[in-house]
PDB file of C-alpha atoms in Angstrom:
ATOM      1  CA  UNK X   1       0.000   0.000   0.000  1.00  0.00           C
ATOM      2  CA  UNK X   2       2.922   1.984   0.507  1.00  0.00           C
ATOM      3  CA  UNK X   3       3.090   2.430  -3.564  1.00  0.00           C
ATOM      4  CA  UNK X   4       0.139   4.772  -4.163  1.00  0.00           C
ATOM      5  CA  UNK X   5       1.757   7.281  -1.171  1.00  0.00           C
ATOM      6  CA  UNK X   6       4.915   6.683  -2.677  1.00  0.00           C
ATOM      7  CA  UNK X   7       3.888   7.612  -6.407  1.00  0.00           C
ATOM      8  CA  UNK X   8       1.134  10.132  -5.459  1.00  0.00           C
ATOM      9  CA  UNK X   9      -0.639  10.150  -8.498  1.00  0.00           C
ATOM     10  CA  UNK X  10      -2.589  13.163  -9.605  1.00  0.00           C
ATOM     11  CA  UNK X  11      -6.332  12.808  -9.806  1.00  0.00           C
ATOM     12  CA  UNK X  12      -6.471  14.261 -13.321  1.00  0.00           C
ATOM     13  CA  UNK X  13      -3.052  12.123 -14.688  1.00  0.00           C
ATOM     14  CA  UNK X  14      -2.694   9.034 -16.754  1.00  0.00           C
ATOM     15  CA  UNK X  15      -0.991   6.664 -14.834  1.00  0.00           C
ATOM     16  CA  UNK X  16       0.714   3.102 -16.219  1.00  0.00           C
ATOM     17  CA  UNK X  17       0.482   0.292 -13.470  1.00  0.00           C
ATOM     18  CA  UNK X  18       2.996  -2.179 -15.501  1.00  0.00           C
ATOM     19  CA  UNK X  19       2.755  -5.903 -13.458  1.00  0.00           C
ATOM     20  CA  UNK X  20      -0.624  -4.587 -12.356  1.00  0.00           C
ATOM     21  CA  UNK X  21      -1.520  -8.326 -11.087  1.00  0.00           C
ATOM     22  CA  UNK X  22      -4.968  -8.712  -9.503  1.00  0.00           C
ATOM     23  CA  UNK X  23      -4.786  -4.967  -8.974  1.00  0.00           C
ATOM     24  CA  UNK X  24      -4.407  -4.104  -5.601  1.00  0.00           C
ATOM     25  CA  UNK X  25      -2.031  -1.253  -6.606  1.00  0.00           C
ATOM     26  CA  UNK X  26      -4.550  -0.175  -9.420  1.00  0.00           C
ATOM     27  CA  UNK X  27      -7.517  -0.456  -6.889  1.00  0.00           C
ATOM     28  CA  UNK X  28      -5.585   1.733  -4.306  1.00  0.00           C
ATOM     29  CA  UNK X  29      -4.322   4.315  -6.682  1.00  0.00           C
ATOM     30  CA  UNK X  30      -7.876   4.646  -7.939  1.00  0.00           C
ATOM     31  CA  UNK X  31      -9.075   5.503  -4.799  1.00  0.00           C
ATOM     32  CA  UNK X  32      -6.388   7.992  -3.998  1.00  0.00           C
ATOM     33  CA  UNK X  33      -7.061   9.382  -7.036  1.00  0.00           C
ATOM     34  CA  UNK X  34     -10.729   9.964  -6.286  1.00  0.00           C
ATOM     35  CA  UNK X  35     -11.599   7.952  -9.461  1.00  0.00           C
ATOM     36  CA  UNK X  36     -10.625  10.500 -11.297  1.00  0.00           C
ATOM     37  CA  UNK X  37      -7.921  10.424 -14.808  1.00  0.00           C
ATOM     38  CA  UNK X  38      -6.916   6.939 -15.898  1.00  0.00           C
ATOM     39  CA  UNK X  39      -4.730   4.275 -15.275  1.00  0.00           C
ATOM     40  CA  UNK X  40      -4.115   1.345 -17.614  1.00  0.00           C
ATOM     41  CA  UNK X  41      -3.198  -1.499 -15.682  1.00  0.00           C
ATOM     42  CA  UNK X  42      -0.619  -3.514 -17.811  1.00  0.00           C
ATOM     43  CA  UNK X  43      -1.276  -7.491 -16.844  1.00  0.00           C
ATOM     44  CA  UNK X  44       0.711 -10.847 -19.305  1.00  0.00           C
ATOM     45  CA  UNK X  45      -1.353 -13.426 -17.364  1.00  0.00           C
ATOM     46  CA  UNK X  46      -5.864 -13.324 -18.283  1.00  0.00           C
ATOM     47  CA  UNK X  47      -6.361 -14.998 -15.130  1.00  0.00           C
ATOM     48  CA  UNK X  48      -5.110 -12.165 -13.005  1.00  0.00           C
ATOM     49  CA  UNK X  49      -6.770  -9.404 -15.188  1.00  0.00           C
ATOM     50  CA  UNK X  50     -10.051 -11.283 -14.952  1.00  0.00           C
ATOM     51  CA  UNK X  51      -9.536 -10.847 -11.204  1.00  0.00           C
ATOM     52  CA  UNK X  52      -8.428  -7.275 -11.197  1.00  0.00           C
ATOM     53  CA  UNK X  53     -11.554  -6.697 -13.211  1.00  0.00           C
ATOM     54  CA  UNK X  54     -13.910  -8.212 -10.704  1.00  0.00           C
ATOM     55  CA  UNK X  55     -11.986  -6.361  -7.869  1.00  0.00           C
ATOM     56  CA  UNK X  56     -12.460  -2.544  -9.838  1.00  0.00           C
ATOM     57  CA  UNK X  57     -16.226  -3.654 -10.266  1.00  0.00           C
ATOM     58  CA  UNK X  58     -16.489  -4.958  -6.322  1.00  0.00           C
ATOM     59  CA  UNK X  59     -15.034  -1.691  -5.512  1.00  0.00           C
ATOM     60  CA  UNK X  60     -16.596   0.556  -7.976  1.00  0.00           C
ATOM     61  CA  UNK X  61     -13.899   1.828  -9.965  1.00  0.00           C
ATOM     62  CA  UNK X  62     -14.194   3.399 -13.074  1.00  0.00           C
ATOM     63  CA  UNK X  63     -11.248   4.534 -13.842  1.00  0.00           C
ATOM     64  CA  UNK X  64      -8.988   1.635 -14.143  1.00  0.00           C
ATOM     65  CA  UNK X  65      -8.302   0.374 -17.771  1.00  0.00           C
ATOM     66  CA  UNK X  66      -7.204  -3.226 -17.796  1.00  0.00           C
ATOM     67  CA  UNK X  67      -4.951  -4.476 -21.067  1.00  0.00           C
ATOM     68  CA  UNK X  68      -3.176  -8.201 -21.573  1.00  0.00           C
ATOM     69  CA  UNK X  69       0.096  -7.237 -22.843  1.00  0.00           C
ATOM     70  CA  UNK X  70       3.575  -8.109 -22.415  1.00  0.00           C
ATOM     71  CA  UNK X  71       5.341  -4.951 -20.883  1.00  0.00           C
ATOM     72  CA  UNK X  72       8.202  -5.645 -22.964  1.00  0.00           C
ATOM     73  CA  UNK X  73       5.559  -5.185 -26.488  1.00  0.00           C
ATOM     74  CA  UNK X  74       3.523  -2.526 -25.562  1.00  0.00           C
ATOM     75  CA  UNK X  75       2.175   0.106 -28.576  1.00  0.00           C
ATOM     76  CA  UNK X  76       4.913   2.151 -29.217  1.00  0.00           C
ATOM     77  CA  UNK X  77       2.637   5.135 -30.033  1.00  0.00           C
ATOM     78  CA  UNK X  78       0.891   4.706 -26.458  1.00  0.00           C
ATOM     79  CA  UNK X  79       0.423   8.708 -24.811  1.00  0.00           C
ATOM     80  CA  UNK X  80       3.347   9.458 -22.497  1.00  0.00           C
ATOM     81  CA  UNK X  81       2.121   9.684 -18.515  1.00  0.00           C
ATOM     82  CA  UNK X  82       2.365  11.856 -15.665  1.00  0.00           C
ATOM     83  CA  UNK X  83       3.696   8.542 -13.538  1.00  0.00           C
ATOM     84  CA  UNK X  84       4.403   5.110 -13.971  1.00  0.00           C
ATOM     85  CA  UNK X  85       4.416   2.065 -11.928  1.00  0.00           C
ATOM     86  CA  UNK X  86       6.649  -1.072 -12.344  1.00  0.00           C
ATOM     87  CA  UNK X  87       6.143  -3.635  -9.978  1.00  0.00           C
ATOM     88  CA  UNK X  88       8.949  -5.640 -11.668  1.00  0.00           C
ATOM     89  CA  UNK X  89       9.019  -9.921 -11.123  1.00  0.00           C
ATOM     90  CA  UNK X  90      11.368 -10.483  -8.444  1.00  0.00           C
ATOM     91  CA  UNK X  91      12.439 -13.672  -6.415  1.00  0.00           C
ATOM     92  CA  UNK X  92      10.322 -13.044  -3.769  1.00  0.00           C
ATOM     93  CA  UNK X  93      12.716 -13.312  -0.920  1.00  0.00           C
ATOM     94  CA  UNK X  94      10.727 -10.541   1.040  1.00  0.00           C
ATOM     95  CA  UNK X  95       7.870 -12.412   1.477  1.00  0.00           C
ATOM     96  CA  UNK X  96       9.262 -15.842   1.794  1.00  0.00           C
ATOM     97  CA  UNK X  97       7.511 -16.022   5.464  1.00  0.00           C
ATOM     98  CA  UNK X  98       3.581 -16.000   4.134  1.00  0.00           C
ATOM     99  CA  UNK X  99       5.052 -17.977   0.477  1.00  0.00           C
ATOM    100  CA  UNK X 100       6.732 -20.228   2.029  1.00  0.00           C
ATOM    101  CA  UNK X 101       6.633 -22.986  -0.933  1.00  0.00           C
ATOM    102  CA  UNK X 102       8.353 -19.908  -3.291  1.00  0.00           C
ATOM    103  CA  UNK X 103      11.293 -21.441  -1.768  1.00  0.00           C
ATOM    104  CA  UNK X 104      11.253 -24.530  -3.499  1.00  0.00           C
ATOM    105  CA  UNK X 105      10.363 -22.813  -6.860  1.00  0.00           C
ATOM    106  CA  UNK X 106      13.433 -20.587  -6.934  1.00  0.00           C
ATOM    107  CA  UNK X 107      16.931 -21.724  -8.063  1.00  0.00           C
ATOM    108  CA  UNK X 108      19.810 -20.212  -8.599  1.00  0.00           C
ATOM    109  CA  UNK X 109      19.609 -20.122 -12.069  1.00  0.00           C
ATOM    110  CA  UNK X 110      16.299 -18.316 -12.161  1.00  0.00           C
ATOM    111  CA  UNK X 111      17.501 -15.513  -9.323  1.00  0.00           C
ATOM    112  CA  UNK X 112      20.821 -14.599 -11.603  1.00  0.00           C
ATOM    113  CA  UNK X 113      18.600 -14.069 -14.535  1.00  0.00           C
ATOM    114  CA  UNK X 114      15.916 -11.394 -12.944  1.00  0.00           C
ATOM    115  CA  UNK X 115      18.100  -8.678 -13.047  1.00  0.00           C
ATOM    116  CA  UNK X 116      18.536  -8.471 -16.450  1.00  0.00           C
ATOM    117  CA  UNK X 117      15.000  -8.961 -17.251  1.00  0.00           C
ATOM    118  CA  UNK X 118      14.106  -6.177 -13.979  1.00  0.00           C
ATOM    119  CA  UNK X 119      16.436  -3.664 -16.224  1.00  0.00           C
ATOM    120  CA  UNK X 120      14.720  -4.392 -19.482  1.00  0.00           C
ATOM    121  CA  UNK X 121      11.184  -3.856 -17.714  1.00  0.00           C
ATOM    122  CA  UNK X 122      12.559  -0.694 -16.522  1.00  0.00           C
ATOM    123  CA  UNK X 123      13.649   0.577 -19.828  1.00  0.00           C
ATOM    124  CA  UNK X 124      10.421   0.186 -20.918  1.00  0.00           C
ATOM    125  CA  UNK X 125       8.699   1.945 -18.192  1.00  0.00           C
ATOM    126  CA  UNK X 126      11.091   4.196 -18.708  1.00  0.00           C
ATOM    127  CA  UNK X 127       9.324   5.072 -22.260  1.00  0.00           C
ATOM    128  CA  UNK X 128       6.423   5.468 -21.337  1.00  0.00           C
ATOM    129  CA  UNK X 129       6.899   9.016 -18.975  1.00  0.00           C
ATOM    130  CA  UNK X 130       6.634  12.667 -19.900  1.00  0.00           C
ATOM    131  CA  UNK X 131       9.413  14.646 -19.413  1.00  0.00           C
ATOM    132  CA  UNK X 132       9.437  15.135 -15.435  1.00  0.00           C
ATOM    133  CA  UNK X 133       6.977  12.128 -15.035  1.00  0.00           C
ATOM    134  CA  UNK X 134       7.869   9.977 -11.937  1.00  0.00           C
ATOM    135  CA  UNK X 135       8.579   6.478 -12.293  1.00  0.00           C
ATOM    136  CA  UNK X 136       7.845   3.789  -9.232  1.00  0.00           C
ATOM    137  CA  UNK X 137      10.443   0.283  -9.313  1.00  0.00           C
ATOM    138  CA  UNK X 138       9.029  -1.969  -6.563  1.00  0.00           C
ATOM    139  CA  UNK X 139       9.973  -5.664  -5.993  1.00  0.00           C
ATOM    140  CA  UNK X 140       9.098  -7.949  -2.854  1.00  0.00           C
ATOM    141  CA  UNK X 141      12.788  -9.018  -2.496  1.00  0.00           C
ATOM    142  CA  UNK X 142      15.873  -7.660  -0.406  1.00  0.00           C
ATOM    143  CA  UNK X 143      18.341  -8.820  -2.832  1.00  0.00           C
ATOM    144  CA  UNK X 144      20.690  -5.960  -3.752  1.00  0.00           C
ATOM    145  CA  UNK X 145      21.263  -7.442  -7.151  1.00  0.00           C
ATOM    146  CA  UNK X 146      17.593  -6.920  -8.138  1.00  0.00           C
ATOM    147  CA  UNK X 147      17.176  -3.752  -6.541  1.00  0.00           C
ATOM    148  CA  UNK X 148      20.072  -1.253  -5.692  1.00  0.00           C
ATOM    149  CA  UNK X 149      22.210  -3.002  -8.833  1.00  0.00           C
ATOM    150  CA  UNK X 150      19.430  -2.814 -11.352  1.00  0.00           C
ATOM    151  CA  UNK X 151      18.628   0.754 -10.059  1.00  0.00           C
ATOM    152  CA  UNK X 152      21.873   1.792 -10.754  1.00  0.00           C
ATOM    153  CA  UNK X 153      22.613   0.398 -13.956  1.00  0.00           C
ATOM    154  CA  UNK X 154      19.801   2.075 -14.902  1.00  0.00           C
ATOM    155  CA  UNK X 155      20.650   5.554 -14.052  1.00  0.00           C
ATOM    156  CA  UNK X 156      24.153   5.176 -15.640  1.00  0.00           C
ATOM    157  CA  UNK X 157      21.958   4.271 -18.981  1.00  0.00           C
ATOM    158  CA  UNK X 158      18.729   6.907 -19.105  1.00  0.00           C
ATOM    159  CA  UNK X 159      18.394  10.735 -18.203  1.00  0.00           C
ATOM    160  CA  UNK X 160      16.645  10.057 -14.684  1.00  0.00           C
ATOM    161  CA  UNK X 161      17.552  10.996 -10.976  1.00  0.00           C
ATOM    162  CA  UNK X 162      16.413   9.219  -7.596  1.00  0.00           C
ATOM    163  CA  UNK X 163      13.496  11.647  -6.233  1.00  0.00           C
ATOM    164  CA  UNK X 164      12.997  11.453  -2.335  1.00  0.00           C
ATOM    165  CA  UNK X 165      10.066  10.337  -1.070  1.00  0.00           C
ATOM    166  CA  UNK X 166      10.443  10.010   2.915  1.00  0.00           C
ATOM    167  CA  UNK X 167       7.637  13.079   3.357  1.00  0.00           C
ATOM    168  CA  UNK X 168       5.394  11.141   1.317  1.00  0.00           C
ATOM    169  CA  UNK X 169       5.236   8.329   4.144  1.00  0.00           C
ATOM    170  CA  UNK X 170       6.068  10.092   6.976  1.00  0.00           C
ATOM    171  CA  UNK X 171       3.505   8.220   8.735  1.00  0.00           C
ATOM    172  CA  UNK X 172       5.034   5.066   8.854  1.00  0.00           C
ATOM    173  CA  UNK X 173       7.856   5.655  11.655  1.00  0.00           C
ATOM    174  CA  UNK X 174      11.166   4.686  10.012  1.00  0.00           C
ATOM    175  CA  UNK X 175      14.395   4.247  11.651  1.00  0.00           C
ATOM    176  CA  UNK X 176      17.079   6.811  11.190  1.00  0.00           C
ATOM    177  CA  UNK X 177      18.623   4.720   8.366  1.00  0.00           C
ATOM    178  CA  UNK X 178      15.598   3.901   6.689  1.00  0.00           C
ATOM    179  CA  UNK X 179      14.673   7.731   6.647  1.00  0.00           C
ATOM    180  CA  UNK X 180      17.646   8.783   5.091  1.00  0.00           C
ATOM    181  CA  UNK X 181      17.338   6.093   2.363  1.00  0.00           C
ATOM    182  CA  UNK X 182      13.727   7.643   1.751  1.00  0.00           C
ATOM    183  CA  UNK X 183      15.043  11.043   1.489  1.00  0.00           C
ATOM    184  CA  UNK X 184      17.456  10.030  -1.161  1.00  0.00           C
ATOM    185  CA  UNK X 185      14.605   8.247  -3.268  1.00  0.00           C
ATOM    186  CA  UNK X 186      15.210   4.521  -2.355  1.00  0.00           C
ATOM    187  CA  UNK X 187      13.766   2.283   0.921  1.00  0.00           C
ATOM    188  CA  UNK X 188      14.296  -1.305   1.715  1.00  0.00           C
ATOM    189  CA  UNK X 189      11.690  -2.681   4.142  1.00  0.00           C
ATOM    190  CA  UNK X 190      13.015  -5.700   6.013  1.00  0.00           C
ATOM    191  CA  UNK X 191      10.775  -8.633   6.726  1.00  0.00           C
ATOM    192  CA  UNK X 192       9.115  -7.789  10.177  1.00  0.00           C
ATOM    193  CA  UNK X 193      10.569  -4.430  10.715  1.00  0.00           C
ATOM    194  CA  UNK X 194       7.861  -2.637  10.598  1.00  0.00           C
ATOM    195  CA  UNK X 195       5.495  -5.313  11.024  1.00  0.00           C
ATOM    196  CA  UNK X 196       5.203  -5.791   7.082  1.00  0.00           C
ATOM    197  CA  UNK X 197       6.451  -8.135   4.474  1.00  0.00           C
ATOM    198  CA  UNK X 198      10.464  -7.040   2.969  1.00  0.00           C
ATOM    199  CA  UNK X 199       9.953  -4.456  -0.044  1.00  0.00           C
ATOM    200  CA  UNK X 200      11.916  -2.601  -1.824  1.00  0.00           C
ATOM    201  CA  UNK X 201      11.299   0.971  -3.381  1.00  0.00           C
ATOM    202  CA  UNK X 202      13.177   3.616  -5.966  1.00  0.00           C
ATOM    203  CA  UNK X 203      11.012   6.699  -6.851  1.00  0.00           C
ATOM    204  CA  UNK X 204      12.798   8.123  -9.864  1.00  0.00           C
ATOM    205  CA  UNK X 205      12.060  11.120 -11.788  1.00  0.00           C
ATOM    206  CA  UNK X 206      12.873  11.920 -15.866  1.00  0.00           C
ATOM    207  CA  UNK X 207      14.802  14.448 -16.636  1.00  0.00           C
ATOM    208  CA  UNK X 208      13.362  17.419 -18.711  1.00  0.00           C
ATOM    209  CA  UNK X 209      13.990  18.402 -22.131  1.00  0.00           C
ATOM    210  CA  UNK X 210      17.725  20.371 -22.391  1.00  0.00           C
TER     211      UNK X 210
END
């Protein structure tokens, strides 16, 4: 939930929720948005956007639009938005206590590949922002290498800059550390540390036109 606070969509923006899932992101920033402007909800997998339809219709939002695509072959003429919203496949070792059988999924072979599909995904999201737009990376992992590492690669390869963000949830009571790592636009939540699951956050704004 921390997403929508973190991203703080306008009410009258188009917003891109890429990974959208059974749209409890999409849901949330709908409601913070009033139900106001749009946000397409980007979703590979029909069973999960039949669920995140039924959950918009439960809830009575209208201004979700949900699309099957593959983040990676989305239009190319799509309209740029105001914000974006990656929550990029990770290996899940954040929320390893309530998935406990993700354990036996993973390998080490499937861990070493995700950050080079996590910077693809990005580069993509990347595309899809206005000049000055805000773009959201989440995972549900602490492993540097799919967070910190992709994040940086990243910046070394397109014209953004972290953006801090620690105002933007200054109700949840962080530790010094965790603070700091706010205010300089990143934040990884450790399993049980603030009675939550382990996530991992970089707000990152595009550069304007020179």
């Amino acid at each position: 939930m921390l997403a929508a606070a973190i991203l703080d969509p306008p009410p009258a923006g188009l917003i891109y929720d890429l990974g959208a899932g059974v749209g409890g992101k999409s849901t949330h920033m709908a409601e913070w948005m009033n139900n106001q402007g749009r946000i397409v909800a980007v979703e590979l997998h029909s069973h999960k956007l039949g669920l995140l339809k039924a959950n918009c219709q439960r809830l009575g939002i209208q201004n979700v639009l949900p699309q099957q695509s593959d983040i990676l072959n989305l239009n190319p003429d799509l309209p740029l938005a105001e914000r974006v919203l990656l929550d990029a496949p990770c290996s899940g070792w954040g929320v390893l206590n309530r998935r406990a059988d993700a354990r036996w999924r993973l390998n080490q072979e499937t861990v070493k590949t995700l950050p080079e599909l996590q910077f693809k995904l990005l580069q993509a999201a990347a595309g899809l922002l206005k000049p000055d737009g805000v773009l959201l990376y989440s995972t549900c992992t602490i492993n540097p290498a799919e967070n910190e590492q992709v994040i940086a690669q990243f910046l070394k390869a397109a014209p953004f800059e972290l953006q801090g963000f620690a105002q933007k949830i200054g109700f949840l009571p962080l530790t010094a550390e965790d603070s700091e790592m706010a205010k300089r636009g990143y934040l990884t939540l450790m399993p049980g540390r603030y009675d939550c699951d382990g996530m991992f956050y970089a707000l990152l704004r595009r550069k304007g036109y020179e």
